[in-house]
Short mmCIF file of C-alpha atoms and ligand atoms in Angstrom, two decimals:
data_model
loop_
_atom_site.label_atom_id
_atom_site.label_comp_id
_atom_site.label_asym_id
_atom_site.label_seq_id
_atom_site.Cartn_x
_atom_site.Cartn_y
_atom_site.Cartn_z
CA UNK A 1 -17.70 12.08 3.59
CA UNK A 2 -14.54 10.75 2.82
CA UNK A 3 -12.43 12.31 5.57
CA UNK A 4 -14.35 10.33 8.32
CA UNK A 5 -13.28 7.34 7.90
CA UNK A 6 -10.82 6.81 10.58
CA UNK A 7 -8.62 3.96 9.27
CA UNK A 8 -8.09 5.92 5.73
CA UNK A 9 -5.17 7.45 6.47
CA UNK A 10 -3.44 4.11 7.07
CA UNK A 11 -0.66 2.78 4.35
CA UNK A 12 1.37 -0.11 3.91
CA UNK A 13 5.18 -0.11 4.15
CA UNK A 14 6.81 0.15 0.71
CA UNK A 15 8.07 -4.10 0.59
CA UNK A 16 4.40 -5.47 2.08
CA UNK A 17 2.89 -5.71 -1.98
CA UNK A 18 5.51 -7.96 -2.70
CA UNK A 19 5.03 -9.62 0.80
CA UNK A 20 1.65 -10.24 -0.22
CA UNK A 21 2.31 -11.52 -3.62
CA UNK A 22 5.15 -13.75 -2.88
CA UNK A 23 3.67 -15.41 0.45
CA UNK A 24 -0.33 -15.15 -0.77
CA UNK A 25 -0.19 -16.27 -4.30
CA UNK A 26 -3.40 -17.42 -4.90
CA UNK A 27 -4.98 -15.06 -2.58
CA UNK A 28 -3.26 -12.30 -4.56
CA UNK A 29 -4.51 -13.19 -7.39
CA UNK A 30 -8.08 -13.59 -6.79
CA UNK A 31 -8.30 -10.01 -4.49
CA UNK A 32 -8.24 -7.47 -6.94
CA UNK A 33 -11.43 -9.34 -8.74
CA UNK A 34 -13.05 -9.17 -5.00
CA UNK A 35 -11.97 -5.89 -4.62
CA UNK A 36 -13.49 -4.33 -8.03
CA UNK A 37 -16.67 -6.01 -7.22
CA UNK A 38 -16.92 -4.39 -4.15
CA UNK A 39 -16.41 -0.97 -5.38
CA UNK A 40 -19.30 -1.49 -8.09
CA UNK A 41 -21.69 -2.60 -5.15
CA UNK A 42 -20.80 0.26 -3.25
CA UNK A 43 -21.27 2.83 -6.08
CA UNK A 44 -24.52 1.13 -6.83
CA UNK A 45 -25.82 1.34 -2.96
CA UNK A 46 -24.51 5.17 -3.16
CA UNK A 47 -26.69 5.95 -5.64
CA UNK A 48 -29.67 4.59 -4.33
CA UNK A 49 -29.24 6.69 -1.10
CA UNK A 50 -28.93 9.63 -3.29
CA UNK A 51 -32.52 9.27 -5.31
CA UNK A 52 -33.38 8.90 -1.48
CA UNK A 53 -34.63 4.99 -1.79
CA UNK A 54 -33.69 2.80 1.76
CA UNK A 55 -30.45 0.72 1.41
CA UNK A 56 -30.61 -2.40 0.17
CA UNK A 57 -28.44 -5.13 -1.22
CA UNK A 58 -28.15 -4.25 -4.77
CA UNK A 59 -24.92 -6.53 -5.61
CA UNK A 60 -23.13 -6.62 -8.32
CA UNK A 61 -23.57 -9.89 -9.43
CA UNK A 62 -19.80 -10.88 -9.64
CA UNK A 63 -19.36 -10.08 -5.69
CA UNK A 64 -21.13 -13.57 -4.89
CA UNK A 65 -18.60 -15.66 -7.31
CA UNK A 66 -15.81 -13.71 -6.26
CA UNK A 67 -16.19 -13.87 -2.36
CA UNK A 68 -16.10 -17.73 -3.57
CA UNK A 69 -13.22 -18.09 -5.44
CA UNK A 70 -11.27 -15.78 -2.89
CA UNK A 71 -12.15 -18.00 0.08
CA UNK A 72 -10.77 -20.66 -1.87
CA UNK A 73 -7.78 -19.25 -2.21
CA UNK A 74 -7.57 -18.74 1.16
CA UNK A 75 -7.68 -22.04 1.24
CA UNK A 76 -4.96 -22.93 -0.97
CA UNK A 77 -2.76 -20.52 0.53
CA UNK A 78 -3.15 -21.76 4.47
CA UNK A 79 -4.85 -18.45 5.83
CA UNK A 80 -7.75 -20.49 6.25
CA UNK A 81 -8.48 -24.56 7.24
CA UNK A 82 -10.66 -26.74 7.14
CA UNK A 83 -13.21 -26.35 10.31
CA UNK A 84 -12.49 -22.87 10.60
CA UNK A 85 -15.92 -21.31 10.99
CA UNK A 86 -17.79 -18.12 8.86
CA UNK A 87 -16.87 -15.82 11.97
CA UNK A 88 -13.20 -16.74 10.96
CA UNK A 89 -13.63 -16.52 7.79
CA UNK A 90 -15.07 -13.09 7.49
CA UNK A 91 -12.25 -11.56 10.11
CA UNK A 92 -9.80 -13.20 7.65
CA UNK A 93 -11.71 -11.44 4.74
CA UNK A 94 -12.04 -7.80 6.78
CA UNK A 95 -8.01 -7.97 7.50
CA UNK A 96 -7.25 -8.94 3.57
CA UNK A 97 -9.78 -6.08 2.39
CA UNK A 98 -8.18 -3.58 4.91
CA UNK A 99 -4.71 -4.71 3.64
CA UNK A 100 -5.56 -4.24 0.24
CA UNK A 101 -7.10 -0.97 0.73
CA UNK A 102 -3.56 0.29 2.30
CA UNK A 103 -2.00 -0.87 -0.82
CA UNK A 104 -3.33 2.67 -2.71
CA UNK A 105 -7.05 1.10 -3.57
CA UNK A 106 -10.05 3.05 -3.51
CA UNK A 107 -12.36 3.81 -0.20
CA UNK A 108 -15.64 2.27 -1.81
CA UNK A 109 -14.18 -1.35 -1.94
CA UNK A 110 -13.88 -1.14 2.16
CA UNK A 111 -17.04 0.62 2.56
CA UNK A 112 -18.90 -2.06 1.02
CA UNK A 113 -17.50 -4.67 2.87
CA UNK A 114 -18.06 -2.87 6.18
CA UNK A 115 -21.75 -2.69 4.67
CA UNK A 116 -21.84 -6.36 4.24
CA UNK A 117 -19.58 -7.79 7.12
CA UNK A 118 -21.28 -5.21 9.60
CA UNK A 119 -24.26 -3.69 8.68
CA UNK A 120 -25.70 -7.04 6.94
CA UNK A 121 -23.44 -9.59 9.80
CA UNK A 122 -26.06 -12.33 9.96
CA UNK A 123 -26.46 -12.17 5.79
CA UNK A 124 -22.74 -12.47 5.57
CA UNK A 125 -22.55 -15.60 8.18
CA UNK A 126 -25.20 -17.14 6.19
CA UNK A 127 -23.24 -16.51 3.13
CA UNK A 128 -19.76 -17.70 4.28
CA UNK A 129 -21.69 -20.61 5.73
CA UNK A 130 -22.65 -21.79 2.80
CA UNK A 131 -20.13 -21.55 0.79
CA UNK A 132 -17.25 -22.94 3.39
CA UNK A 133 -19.59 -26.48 2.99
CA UNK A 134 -19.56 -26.49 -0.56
CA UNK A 135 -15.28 -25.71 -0.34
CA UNK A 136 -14.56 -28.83 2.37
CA UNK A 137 -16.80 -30.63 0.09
CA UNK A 138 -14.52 -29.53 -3.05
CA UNK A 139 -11.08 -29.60 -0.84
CA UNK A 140 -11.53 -32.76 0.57
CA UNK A 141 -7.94 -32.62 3.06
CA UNK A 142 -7.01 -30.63 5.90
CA UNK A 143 -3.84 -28.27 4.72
CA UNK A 144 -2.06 -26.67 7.61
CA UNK A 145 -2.11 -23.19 8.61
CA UNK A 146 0.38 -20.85 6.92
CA UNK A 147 2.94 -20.21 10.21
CA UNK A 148 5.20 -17.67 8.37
CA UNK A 149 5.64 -14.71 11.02
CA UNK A 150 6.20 -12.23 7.81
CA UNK A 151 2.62 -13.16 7.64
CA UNK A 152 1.89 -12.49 11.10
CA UNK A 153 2.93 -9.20 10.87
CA UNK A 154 1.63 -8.27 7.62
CA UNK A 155 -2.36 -9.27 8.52
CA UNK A 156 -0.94 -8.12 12.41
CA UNK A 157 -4.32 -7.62 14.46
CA UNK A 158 -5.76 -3.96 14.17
CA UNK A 159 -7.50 -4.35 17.82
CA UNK A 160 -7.36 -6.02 21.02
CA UNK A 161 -8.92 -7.88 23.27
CA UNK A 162 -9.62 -4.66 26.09
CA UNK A 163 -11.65 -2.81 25.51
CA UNK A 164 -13.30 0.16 27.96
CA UNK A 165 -17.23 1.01 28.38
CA UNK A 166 -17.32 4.92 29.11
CA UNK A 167 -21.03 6.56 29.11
CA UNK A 168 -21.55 6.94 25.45
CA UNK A 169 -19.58 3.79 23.75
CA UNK A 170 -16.61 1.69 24.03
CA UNK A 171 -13.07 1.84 22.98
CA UNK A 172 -9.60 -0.30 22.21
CA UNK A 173 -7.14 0.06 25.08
CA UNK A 174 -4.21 -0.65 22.70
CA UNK A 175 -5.46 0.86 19.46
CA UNK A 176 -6.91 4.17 18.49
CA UNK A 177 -10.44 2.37 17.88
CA UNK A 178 -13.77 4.38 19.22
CA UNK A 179 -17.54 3.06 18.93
CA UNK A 180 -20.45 4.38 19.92
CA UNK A 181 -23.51 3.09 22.04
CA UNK A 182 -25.42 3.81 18.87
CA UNK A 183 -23.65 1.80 16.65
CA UNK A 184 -23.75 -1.58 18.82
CA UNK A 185 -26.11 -4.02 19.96
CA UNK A 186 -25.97 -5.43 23.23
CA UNK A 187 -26.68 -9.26 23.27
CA UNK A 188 -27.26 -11.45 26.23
CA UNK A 189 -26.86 -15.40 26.57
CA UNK A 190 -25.95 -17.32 24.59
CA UNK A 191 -23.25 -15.05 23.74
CA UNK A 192 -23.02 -11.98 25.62
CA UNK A 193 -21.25 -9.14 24.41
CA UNK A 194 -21.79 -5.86 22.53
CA UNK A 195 -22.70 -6.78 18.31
CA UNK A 196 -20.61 -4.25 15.94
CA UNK A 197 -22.47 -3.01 13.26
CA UNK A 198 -22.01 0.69 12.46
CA UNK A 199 -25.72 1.16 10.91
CA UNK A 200 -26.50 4.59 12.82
CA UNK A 201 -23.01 6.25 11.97
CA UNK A 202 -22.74 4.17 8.79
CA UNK A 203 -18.90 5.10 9.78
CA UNK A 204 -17.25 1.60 9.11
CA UNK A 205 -14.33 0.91 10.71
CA UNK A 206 -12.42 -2.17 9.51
CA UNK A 207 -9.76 -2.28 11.76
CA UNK A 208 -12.72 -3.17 14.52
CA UNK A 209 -14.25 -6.75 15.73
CA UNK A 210 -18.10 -7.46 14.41
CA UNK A 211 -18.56 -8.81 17.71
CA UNK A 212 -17.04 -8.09 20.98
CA UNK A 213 -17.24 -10.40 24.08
CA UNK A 214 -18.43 -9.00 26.95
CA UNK A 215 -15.77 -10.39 29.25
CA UNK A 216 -13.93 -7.97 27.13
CA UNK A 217 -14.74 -5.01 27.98
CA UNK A 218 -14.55 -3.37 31.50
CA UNK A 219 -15.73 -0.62 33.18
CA UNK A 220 -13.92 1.91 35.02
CA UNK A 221 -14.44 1.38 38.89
CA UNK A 222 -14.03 4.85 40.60
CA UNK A 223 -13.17 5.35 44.18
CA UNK A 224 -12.69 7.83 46.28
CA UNK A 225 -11.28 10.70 43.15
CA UNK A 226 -8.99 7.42 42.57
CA UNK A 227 -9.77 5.04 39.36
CA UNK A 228 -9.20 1.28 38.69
CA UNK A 229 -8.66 -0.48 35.94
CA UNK A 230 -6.94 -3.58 34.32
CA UNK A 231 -3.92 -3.73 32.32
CA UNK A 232 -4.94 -5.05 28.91
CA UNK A 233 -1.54 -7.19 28.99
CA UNK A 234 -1.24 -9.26 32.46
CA UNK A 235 -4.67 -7.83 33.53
CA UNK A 236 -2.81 -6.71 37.09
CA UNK A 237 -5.47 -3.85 38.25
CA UNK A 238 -4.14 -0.61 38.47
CA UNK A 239 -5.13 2.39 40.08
CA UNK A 240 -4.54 5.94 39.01
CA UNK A 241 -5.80 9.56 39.89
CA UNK A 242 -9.12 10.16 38.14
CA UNK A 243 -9.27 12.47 35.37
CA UNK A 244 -11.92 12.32 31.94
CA UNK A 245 -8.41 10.64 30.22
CA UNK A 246 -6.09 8.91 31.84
CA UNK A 247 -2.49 7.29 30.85
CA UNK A 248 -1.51 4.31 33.60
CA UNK A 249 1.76 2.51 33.20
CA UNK A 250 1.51 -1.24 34.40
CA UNK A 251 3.37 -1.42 37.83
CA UNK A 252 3.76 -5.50 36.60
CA UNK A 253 4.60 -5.37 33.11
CA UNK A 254 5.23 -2.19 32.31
CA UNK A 255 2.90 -1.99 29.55
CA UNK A 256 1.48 1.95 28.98
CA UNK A 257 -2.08 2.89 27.71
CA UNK A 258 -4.34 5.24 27.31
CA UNK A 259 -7.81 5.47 28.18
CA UNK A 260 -11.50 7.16 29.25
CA UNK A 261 -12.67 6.87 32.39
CA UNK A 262 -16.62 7.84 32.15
ZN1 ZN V 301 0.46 -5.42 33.09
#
């Protein structure tokens, strides 16, 4: 089980703790709580599965509270402001919790939050919802987003915004990031797009969206043995001989990728 995970082999460079600590304070503070509490919910939901019982959201009681007092320090430390919405929110949480994880911490912590933030998304909106009111209520003033590039790089995006449909899922143009047809749902108006949630393979990937927008993702256009597709930088369409994989190099801006074609 635990060698399928496909973002576990990823660590963080040796200065990014004290990164963390120094430019995150409060944040810091309050994630190993978060963290623990997460591991206990995900040893508890293991065990279920093996007496054979259906999952089900058996939390540890201290995940609630901590979720709570971590946003807040989100808050306090300018990842987070006020009108940012539970989407936001939970993206900010999935890039701290994969952070942390690269750090040395255990699997279960990120497995239980891929649980939650995919597997149970509407729960977890509802949850964040509720709990972002009661914070503007408690914060009262707007404090400006933390702009400190070290920060930038340290919670850098893990995917983009091309993606590729081929006959059996969809996949990152820029980053190593597969899904499959099985472990999406595709939603119509108002919001069209394909809804990440990982409940067939139960194979959560945290460096992935929990919702991708349809304009995002293209299919191949084949032609005459030739294929077409965009460049996921300047979007200039590019055309290349057709093969299962292909690598195209931007004639415009030069930018190289990799991708499937069917
Ligand atoms: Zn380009």
């Amino acid at each position: 089980m635990a060698s399928n995970y496909p973002f576990e082999h990823l660590r963080a460079k040796p200065n990014e703790i004290e990164l963390f600590e120094k430019r995150l304070p409060h944040v810091a503070k309050e994630m190993s709580e978060f963290y623990r509490t997460m591991e206990i919910a995900n040893r508890s939901i293991a065990q279920k599965n093996m007496f054979g019982n259906p999952l089900g959201i058996r939390q540890d009681l201290g995940f609630e509270n901590a979720l709570k007092l971590l946003l807040i320090a989100c808050f306090n430390d300018g990842l987070l402001v006020e009108g940012d919405t539970a989407a936001k929110s939970i993206d900010v949480f999935r890039a701290l919790t994969l952070k942390w994880f690269t750090f040395g911490n255990k699997l279960g912590g990120c497995l239980y939050f891929g649980y939650f933030a995919y597997g149970c998304h509407s729960h977890a909106l509802a949850l964040f919802n509720e709990h972002l009111k009661q914070i503007e209520f408690l914060a009262g003033g707007a404090k400006s987003r933390l702009q400190a590039p070290d920060i930038a790089e340290l919670l850098a995006p893990t995917h983009s915004k091309a993606w590729f449909k081929t006959s059996n899922g969809l996949g990152d143009k820029l980053h190593p990031i597969a899904i499959s047809d099985t472990d999406v749902t595709k939603t119509g108006l108002p919001r069209p797009g394909y809804q990440v949630h990982f409940r067939n393979s139960n194979q959560f990937d945290l460096r992935a969206p929990p919702f991708i927008e349809m304009d995002q993702v293209e299919t191949p256009v084949i032609r005459d043995a030739k294929v077409i597709v965009s460049c996921p930088t300047c979007l200039q369409k590019c055309r290349g001989n057709l093969f299962k994989q292909i690598e195209i190099t931007c004639p415009s801006c030069k930018t190289t990728w990799k991708q499937f074609t069917s």
